[in-house]
PDB file of C-alpha atoms in Angstrom:
ATOM      1  CA  MET W 767      20.414 -77.900 -24.195  1.00 81.00           C
ATOM      2  CA  GLU W 768      24.050 -78.131 -23.202  1.00 86.00           C
ATOM      3  CA  TYR W 769      25.966 -75.915 -20.793  1.00 89.00           C
ATOM      4  CA  ALA W 770      29.572 -75.588 -19.407  1.00 91.00           C
ATOM      5  CA  THR W 771      30.315 -73.966 -16.074  1.00 91.00           C
ATOM      6  CA  ILE W 772      33.719 -72.456 -15.644  1.00 93.00           C
ATOM      7  CA  ILE W 773      35.075 -71.857 -12.117  1.00 94.00           C
ATOM      8  CA  GLU W 774      38.217 -70.108 -11.440  1.00 96.00           C
ATOM      9  CA  VAL W 775      40.009 -69.717  -8.050  1.00 96.00           C
ATOM     10  CA  LYS W 776      42.709 -66.903  -7.719  1.00 96.00           C
ATOM     11  CA  TYR W 777      45.145 -66.069  -5.035  1.00 96.00           C
ATOM     12  CA  SER W 778      45.041 -62.545  -3.538  1.00 95.00           C
ATOM     13  CA  ASN W 779      47.848 -61.503  -5.962  1.00 96.00           C
ATOM     14  CA  GLY W 780      45.565 -62.344  -8.919  1.00 95.00           C
ATOM     15  CA  ILE W 781      47.371 -65.543 -10.050  1.00 96.00           C
ATOM     16  CA  THR W 782      44.924 -68.423 -10.884  1.00 96.00           C
ATOM     17  CA  GLU W 783      45.376 -71.307  -8.541  1.00 95.00           C
ATOM     18  CA  MET W 784      42.792 -73.508 -10.088  1.00 95.00           C
ATOM     19  CA  LEU W 785      40.612 -73.489 -13.217  1.00 95.00           C
ATOM     20  CA  GLY W 786      37.875 -76.063 -13.513  1.00 93.00           C
ATOM     21  CA  TRP W 787      34.751 -76.813 -15.481  1.00 92.00           C
ATOM     22  CA  GLN W 788      31.723 -78.959 -15.644  1.00 91.00           C
ATOM     23  CA  THR W 789      29.571 -79.735 -18.481  1.00 89.00           C
ATOM     24  CA  GLY W 790      25.985 -81.060 -18.565  1.00 86.00           C
ATOM     25  CA  GLN W 791      22.435 -80.541 -19.861  1.00 83.00           C
ATOM     26  CA  ILE W 792      19.950 -77.994 -18.891  1.00 79.00           C
ATOM     27  CA  ALA W 793      16.506 -79.607 -18.325  1.00 77.00           C
ATOM     28  CA  SER W 794      13.599 -78.441 -20.395  1.00 78.00           C
ATOM     29  CA  ASN W 795      12.183 -76.483 -17.453  1.00 79.00           C
ATOM     30  CA  GLY W 796      15.648 -74.460 -17.365  1.00 70.00           C
ATOM     31  CA  SER W 797      16.832 -76.189 -14.278  1.00 70.00           C
ATOM     32  CA  VAL W 798      20.365 -77.371 -13.681  1.00 65.00           C
ATOM     33  CA  VAL W 799      21.303 -79.795 -10.841  1.00 66.00           C
ATOM     34  CA  GLY W 800      24.519 -80.111  -8.895  1.00 72.00           C
ATOM     35  CA  ILE W 801      26.952 -77.503 -10.464  1.00 76.00           C
ATOM     36  CA  GLY W 802      30.263 -77.455  -8.583  1.00 79.00           C
ATOM     37  CA  ILE W 803      33.778 -78.852  -8.349  1.00 85.00           C
ATOM     38  CA  SER W 804      35.957 -79.943  -5.720  1.00 90.00           C
ATOM     39  CA  TRP W 805      38.890 -77.670  -4.548  1.00 91.00           C
ATOM     40  CA  THR W 806      41.551 -77.876  -1.799  1.00 91.00           C
ATOM     41  CA  PRO W 807      43.421 -74.677  -1.118  1.00 92.00           C
ATOM     42  CA  LEU W 808      47.299 -75.014  -1.366  1.00 89.00           C
ATOM     43  CA  LYS W 809      47.986 -72.385   1.308  1.00 92.00           C
ATOM     44  CA  ALA W 810      46.414 -69.918   3.754  1.00 95.00           C
ATOM     45  CA  ASP W 811      45.294 -66.807   1.707  1.00 96.00           C
ATOM     46  CA  THR W 812      42.191 -64.773   0.649  1.00 97.00           C
ATOM     47  CA  TYR W 813      40.921 -66.327  -2.632  1.00 97.00           C
ATOM     48  CA  GLN W 814      38.580 -64.818  -5.260  1.00 97.00           C
ATOM     49  CA  LEU W 815      36.241 -67.440  -6.635  1.00 95.00           C
ATOM     50  CA  ARG W 816      34.627 -66.577 -10.119  1.00 95.00           C
ATOM     51  CA  ALA W 817      32.005 -68.727 -11.939  1.00 93.00           C
ATOM     52  CA  TYR W 818      30.009 -68.249 -15.102  1.00 91.00           C
ATOM     53  CA  VAL W 819      27.863 -70.443 -17.518  1.00 90.00           C
ATOM     54  CA  LEU W 820      28.496 -70.809 -21.234  1.00 91.00           C
ATOM     55  CA  SER W 821      26.632 -72.812 -23.910  1.00 89.00           C
ATOM     56  CA  GLY W 822      29.463 -75.368 -24.091  1.00 87.00           C
ATOM     57  CA  LEU W 823      33.154 -75.577 -24.747  1.00 86.00           C
ATOM     58  CA  ASP W 824      32.940 -75.452 -28.543  1.00 88.00           C
ATOM     59  CA  ASN W 825      31.865 -72.174 -29.869  1.00 88.00           C
ATOM     60  CA  PRO W 826      30.583 -70.803 -26.592  1.00 89.00           C
ATOM     61  CA  LEU W 827      27.804 -68.310 -26.025  1.00 92.00           C
ATOM     62  CA  ILE W 828      27.667 -66.689 -22.725  1.00 92.00           C
ATOM     63  CA  TYR W 829      24.600 -67.758 -20.703  1.00 89.00           C
ATOM     64  CA  SER W 830      25.403 -65.835 -17.339  1.00 88.00           C
ATOM     65  CA  THR W 831      27.214 -62.904 -15.864  1.00 93.00           C
ATOM     66  CA  VAL W 832      30.254 -63.639 -13.694  1.00 94.00           C
ATOM     67  CA  VAL W 833      29.476 -64.531 -10.122  1.00 93.00           C
ATOM     68  CA  MET W 834      32.251 -63.672  -7.709  1.00 96.00           C
ATOM     69  CA  SER W 835      32.982 -64.344  -3.992  1.00 95.00           C
ATOM     70  CA  GLU W 836      35.831 -64.359  -1.644  1.00 97.00           C
ATOM     71  CA  VAL W 837      36.876 -66.844   0.964  1.00 95.00           C
ATOM     72  CA  THR W 838      39.726 -66.535   3.522  1.00 96.00           C
ATOM     73  CA  ILE W 839      41.749 -69.648   4.536  1.00 95.00           C
ATOM     74  CA  VAL W 840      43.756 -69.464   7.636  1.00 94.00           C
ATOM     75  CA  ASN W 841      46.334 -71.829   9.147  1.00 85.00           C
ATOM     76  CA  ARG W 842      45.131 -73.717  12.083  1.00 72.00           C
TER      77      ARG W 842
END
């Protein structure tokens, strides 16, 4: 079964910095291996990261709820 994971990174002001996706196949036992994308922040800020899983990019069905977390990047 196909899936598409959508990952969004927003600045603290709500503007999207990055939107990425990954597609793949769900194994017959329901497991998915290695979901993730690479991201390098453009500036110091508190970012909101959101991710969810769909059935694919064509006529998608929602497979998961939105998972959110925050990360704060500071200047060195």
